[in-house]
Amino acid sequence: MEMFSRIYDNFLRRPRFDIYDRMLRYAIEQGYKFYTIEEFNSILLKGPLDTSIKYAILRHDIDTDPLTAYELFKIEKRYSIASTYYFRLNTIKERLIERMLLKGEVEISYHYEEIATYAKKYRIKSPNEIYTHMESIRELFLENLEVFRKKLRVASSTVASHGDFVNVHLKLPNWYLCNDDVRKKGGIKVEAYDPFLMNFVTCRIADLGDIDGIWTPRGFYDSVSSNENVIYILVHPRQWYSRIYSNMKADFIRIKEGFSYKLL
């Protein structure tokens, strides 16, 4: 079943851009106003949350396929929807991001993975050993964050941790590196899963369900129609279009890294 699901996702899934369009329109019709993560965090810092407002936080993790991310972004612009896009270093497309920034109402920031990157590079398979390298990993993160900001000319005051197979093996998420010292040095206002932010979220959904219903842990329309005060929506381009070359490339890299990490 897992193999069939992988083949379906890579080659057979029909484009879902029409579904995405209807989904956003429905949320607007139900009275939701969309915010970037940075915007919502700023609202929280100003005082008590206005419970009469329906907040929707729209976050995109660009693990693969920045071209499809741009297609989703164009749909959002039809409705003047604000959203946050987190790019990995290997999914940065400078000209595409420049076009996104020109259209406004978007936050572009860093989808970081330095613990996994460091562990793969040095074949570190023990969490205890990773802890002894954490200072170097945090320095690497700050260097990459600065490169990201300068290359794209963005503030990137929020960041989001990427999940890699190495993190599962180590039982150590990438967000572990984001301590108070790193935040201060890097000028980071919030990590995308910070308790300060998530404690105000009344419903979190992500597009990582099965073939028949992509939303988890419950459906998008059920969540929106329930009049949640704050909905946190996590979107991944791969769920909306089977861009064959992009998917094959990502899977090849994943297999190659997995083989190298586990066997060498």
Short mmCIF file of C-alpha atoms in Angstrom, two decimals:
data_model
loop_
_atom_site.label_atom_id
_atom_site.label_comp_id
_atom_site.label_asym_id
_atom_site.label_seq_id
_atom_site.Cartn_x
_atom_site.Cartn_y
_atom_site.Cartn_z
CA MET A 1 0.00 0.00 0.00
CA GLU A 2 2.83 2.38 0.83
CA MET A 3 4.47 1.73 -2.54
CA PHE A 4 1.19 2.38 -4.36
CA SER A 5 0.71 5.59 -2.39
CA ARG A 6 4.22 6.76 -3.36
CA ILE A 7 3.63 6.02 -7.06
CA TYR A 8 0.27 7.77 -6.92
CA ASP A 9 1.72 10.86 -5.28
CA ASN A 10 4.64 11.09 -7.72
CA PHE A 11 2.93 10.35 -11.03
CA LEU A 12 -0.85 9.95 -10.86
CA ARG A 13 -2.33 12.55 -8.53
CA ARG A 14 -4.45 14.95 -10.54
CA PRO A 15 -3.82 18.69 -10.09
CA ARG A 16 -5.78 20.04 -7.12
CA PHE A 17 -5.51 23.75 -7.81
CA ASP A 18 -9.28 24.02 -8.32
CA ILE A 19 -9.80 22.39 -4.92
CA TYR A 20 -7.36 24.82 -3.34
CA ASP A 21 -9.18 27.76 -4.88
CA ARG A 22 -12.57 26.57 -3.60
CA MET A 23 -11.11 25.88 -0.18
CA LEU A 24 -9.80 29.42 0.21
CA ARG A 25 -13.02 30.97 -1.07
CA TYR A 26 -15.02 28.94 1.41
CA ALA A 27 -12.85 30.10 4.32
CA ILE A 28 -13.31 33.73 3.27
CA GLU A 29 -17.07 33.23 2.93
CA GLN A 30 -17.11 31.88 6.47
CA GLY A 31 -15.52 35.11 7.70
CA TYR A 32 -11.89 34.09 8.11
CA LYS A 33 -9.08 36.61 7.69
CA PHE A 34 -5.66 35.27 6.73
CA TYR A 35 -2.41 36.20 8.44
CA THR A 36 1.26 35.33 8.09
CA ILE A 37 2.94 33.78 11.11
CA GLU A 38 4.88 37.00 11.72
CA GLU A 39 1.67 39.05 11.57
CA PHE A 40 -0.18 36.75 13.94
CA ASN A 41 2.72 36.76 16.39
CA SER A 42 2.71 40.57 16.33
CA ILE A 43 -1.01 40.57 17.13
CA LEU A 44 -0.41 38.31 20.13
CA LEU A 45 2.34 40.57 21.44
CA LYS A 46 0.02 43.59 21.43
CA GLY A 47 -2.44 42.12 23.92
CA PRO A 48 -5.42 39.80 24.32
CA LEU A 49 -6.64 38.12 21.15
CA ASP A 50 -9.89 39.48 19.74
CA THR A 51 -12.24 36.49 19.98
CA SER A 52 -14.73 38.13 17.61
CA ILE A 53 -12.27 37.74 14.73
CA LYS A 54 -11.76 34.48 12.87
CA TYR A 55 -8.02 34.07 12.28
CA ALA A 56 -6.50 31.77 9.67
CA ILE A 57 -2.72 31.26 9.70
CA LEU A 58 -1.63 29.91 6.32
CA ARG A 59 1.81 28.29 6.27
CA HIS A 60 3.59 26.58 3.37
CA ASP A 61 6.60 24.29 3.86
CA ILE A 62 8.46 24.11 0.55
CA ASP A 63 10.15 20.76 1.06
CA THR A 64 10.10 20.20 -2.71
CA ASP A 65 8.65 21.79 -5.85
CA PRO A 66 8.84 25.59 -5.55
CA LEU A 67 7.09 25.89 -8.94
CA THR A 68 3.92 24.39 -7.54
CA ALA A 69 4.28 26.62 -4.49
CA TYR A 70 4.13 29.59 -6.84
CA GLU A 71 0.93 28.25 -8.42
CA LEU A 72 -0.65 28.09 -4.96
CA PHE A 73 0.60 31.58 -4.23
CA LYS A 74 -1.06 32.94 -7.40
CA ILE A 75 -4.38 31.48 -6.28
CA GLU A 76 -4.00 33.18 -2.90
CA LYS A 77 -3.36 36.52 -4.60
CA ARG A 78 -6.75 36.34 -6.33
CA TYR A 79 -8.26 36.83 -2.88
CA SER A 80 -5.57 39.06 -1.34
CA ILE A 81 -4.71 36.31 1.13
CA ALA A 82 -1.64 36.71 3.33
CA SER A 83 0.52 33.62 3.83
CA THR A 84 3.93 32.39 4.98
CA TYR A 85 6.29 30.37 2.77
CA TYR A 86 9.23 28.52 4.32
CA PHE A 87 11.93 27.52 1.81
CA ARG A 88 14.74 25.06 2.38
CA LEU A 89 18.15 26.06 1.04
CA ASN A 90 17.72 23.55 -1.80
CA THR A 91 14.25 24.81 -2.78
CA ILE A 92 15.16 28.49 -3.15
CA LYS A 93 14.23 29.93 -6.56
CA GLU A 94 15.39 33.53 -6.44
CA ARG A 95 13.44 34.94 -9.40
CA LEU A 96 10.27 33.18 -8.35
CA ILE A 97 10.57 34.51 -4.80
CA GLU A 98 11.25 38.00 -6.12
CA ARG A 99 7.94 37.85 -8.01
CA MET A 100 6.17 36.71 -4.87
CA LEU A 101 7.61 39.57 -2.84
CA LEU A 102 6.64 42.12 -5.47
CA LYS A 103 3.00 41.05 -5.20
CA GLY A 104 3.05 41.56 -1.42
CA GLU A 105 1.04 40.00 1.42
CA VAL A 106 3.58 37.23 1.83
CA GLU A 107 6.23 36.25 4.36
CA ILE A 108 9.28 34.44 2.98
CA SER A 109 11.47 32.68 5.49
CA TYR A 110 13.77 29.78 6.27
CA HIS A 111 12.81 26.10 6.56
CA TYR A 112 15.87 24.93 8.46
CA GLU A 113 17.35 21.45 8.96
CA GLU A 114 20.87 21.89 10.29
CA ILE A 115 20.79 19.05 12.84
CA ALA A 116 19.88 16.59 10.09
CA THR A 117 22.34 18.15 7.63
CA TYR A 118 25.20 17.97 10.12
CA ALA A 119 24.36 14.41 11.16
CA LYS A 120 24.30 13.22 7.55
CA LYS A 121 27.55 14.98 6.68
CA TYR A 122 29.50 13.51 9.61
CA ARG A 123 27.57 10.19 9.82
CA ILE A 124 26.44 10.90 13.38
CA LYS A 125 23.89 8.33 14.49
CA SER A 126 23.69 8.95 18.22
CA PRO A 127 21.74 11.81 19.81
CA ASN A 128 24.35 11.98 22.56
CA GLU A 129 27.05 12.61 19.97
CA ILE A 130 24.91 15.26 18.29
CA TYR A 131 24.64 17.12 21.60
CA THR A 132 28.43 17.44 21.73
CA HIS A 133 28.37 19.16 18.30
CA MET A 134 25.41 21.44 19.01
CA GLU A 135 27.48 24.63 19.20
CA SER A 136 28.84 24.01 15.70
CA ILE A 137 25.34 23.13 14.45
CA ARG A 138 23.92 26.35 15.84
CA GLU A 139 26.72 28.36 14.23
CA LEU A 140 25.94 26.66 10.93
CA PHE A 141 22.27 27.56 11.31
CA LEU A 142 23.05 31.23 11.95
CA GLU A 143 25.39 31.32 8.95
CA ASN A 144 22.77 29.75 6.68
CA LEU A 145 20.05 32.05 7.97
CA GLU A 146 22.19 35.08 7.15
CA VAL A 147 22.92 33.72 3.66
CA PHE A 148 19.19 33.14 3.17
CA ARG A 149 18.34 36.70 4.20
CA LYS A 150 21.01 38.35 2.08
CA LYS A 151 20.33 36.27 -1.01
CA LEU A 152 16.59 36.97 -0.97
CA ARG A 153 16.68 40.37 0.76
CA VAL A 154 14.12 39.34 3.36
CA ALA A 155 13.87 39.89 7.12
CA SER A 156 12.99 36.27 7.95
CA SER A 157 12.09 37.01 11.56
CA THR A 158 10.29 33.67 11.92
CA VAL A 159 11.65 30.23 11.05
CA ALA A 160 10.24 26.72 10.76
CA SER A 161 11.92 23.40 11.39
CA HIS A 162 12.00 20.83 8.58
CA GLY A 163 11.54 17.15 9.43
CA ASP A 164 14.04 14.69 7.96
CA PHE A 165 14.40 10.92 8.25
CA VAL A 166 17.58 11.56 10.26
CA ASN A 167 15.58 13.46 12.86
CA VAL A 168 13.31 10.44 13.23
CA HIS A 169 16.33 8.17 13.64
CA LEU A 170 17.94 10.47 16.22
CA LYS A 171 14.63 11.21 17.93
CA LEU A 172 15.75 14.83 17.86
CA PRO A 173 13.86 17.49 15.84
CA ASN A 174 15.69 20.31 14.10
CA TRP A 175 13.93 22.89 16.28
CA TYR A 176 16.05 21.71 19.22
CA LEU A 177 18.87 23.95 17.96
CA CYS A 178 16.70 27.07 18.23
CA ASN A 179 17.47 28.05 21.83
CA ASP A 180 17.31 31.53 23.39
CA ASP A 181 20.89 32.36 22.46
CA VAL A 182 20.34 31.45 18.80
CA ARG A 183 17.13 33.47 18.71
CA LYS A 184 18.87 36.51 20.12
CA LYS A 185 21.88 36.27 17.81
CA GLY A 186 19.70 35.54 14.79
CA GLY A 187 17.00 38.11 15.49
CA ILE A 188 14.35 35.39 15.47
CA LYS A 189 10.98 36.45 16.83
CA VAL A 190 9.28 33.07 16.72
CA GLU A 191 9.70 29.46 15.68
CA ALA A 192 6.65 28.24 13.81
CA TYR A 193 5.68 25.77 16.54
CA ASP A 194 6.48 27.92 19.57
CA PRO A 195 4.05 27.25 22.45
CA PHE A 196 3.46 31.01 22.76
CA LEU A 197 1.87 30.94 19.31
CA MET A 198 0.39 27.44 19.28
CA ASN A 199 -1.41 27.90 22.62
CA PHE A 200 -3.78 30.27 20.83
CA VAL A 201 -4.45 27.89 17.94
CA THR A 202 -7.83 26.19 18.36
CA CYS A 203 -7.47 23.97 15.30
CA ARG A 204 -4.40 22.79 13.37
CA ILE A 205 -4.75 20.90 10.10
CA ALA A 206 -2.19 19.71 7.54
CA ASP A 207 -2.43 18.31 4.02
CA LEU A 208 -0.70 15.03 4.79
CA GLY A 209 -3.59 12.58 4.93
CA ASP A 210 -4.28 9.58 2.70
CA ILE A 211 -5.21 9.50 -0.98
CA ASP A 212 -8.93 9.99 -0.44
CA GLY A 213 -8.80 12.80 2.10
CA ILE A 214 -5.69 14.90 2.24
CA TRP A 215 -6.40 16.80 5.45
CA THR A 216 -5.36 15.54 8.83
CA PRO A 217 -6.38 15.18 11.62
CA ARG A 218 -9.78 16.31 10.32
CA GLY A 219 -11.21 17.78 7.14
CA PHE A 220 -10.70 21.36 6.07
CA TYR A 221 -14.40 22.10 5.60
CA ASP A 222 -15.30 20.53 8.94
CA SER A 223 -12.71 22.72 10.62
CA VAL A 224 -13.80 25.95 8.95
CA SER A 225 -17.52 25.33 9.43
CA SER A 226 -16.92 24.71 13.15
CA ASN A 227 -16.17 28.45 13.52
CA GLU A 228 -12.78 27.92 15.11
CA ASN A 229 -11.25 31.11 16.49
CA VAL A 230 -7.74 30.38 15.16
CA ILE A 231 -7.05 27.83 12.41
CA TYR A 232 -3.45 26.94 11.61
CA ILE A 233 -3.25 25.54 8.06
CA LEU A 234 -0.09 23.74 6.92
CA VAL A 235 0.32 23.17 3.17
CA HIS A 236 2.93 21.29 1.11
CA PRO A 237 3.18 21.76 -2.69
CA ARG A 238 3.63 18.05 -3.32
CA GLN A 239 0.08 17.38 -2.15
CA TRP A 240 -1.43 19.58 -4.86
CA TYR A 241 0.38 18.60 -8.03
CA SER A 242 2.44 15.59 -9.11
CA ARG A 243 5.37 17.35 -10.72
CA ILE A 244 7.16 14.23 -11.88
CA TYR A 245 10.70 15.56 -12.28
CA SER A 246 10.66 17.37 -8.95
CA ASN A 247 9.28 14.35 -7.12
CA MET A 248 11.70 11.91 -8.73
CA LYS A 249 14.63 14.18 -7.90
CA ALA A 250 13.55 14.54 -4.26
CA ASP A 251 13.01 10.79 -3.87
CA PHE A 252 16.37 9.99 -5.47
CA ILE A 253 18.15 12.34 -3.06
CA ARG A 254 16.24 10.81 -0.13
CA ILE A 255 17.24 7.26 -1.14
CA LYS A 256 20.85 8.25 -1.76
CA GLU A 257 21.15 10.06 1.58
CA GLY A 258 19.45 7.21 3.40
CA PHE A 259 21.79 4.63 1.91
CA SER A 260 24.85 6.72 2.67
CA TYR A 261 23.78 7.53 6.22
CA LYS A 262 22.71 4.05 7.25
CA LEU A 263 25.30 1.90 5.53
CA LEU A 264 28.50 3.92 5.29
#
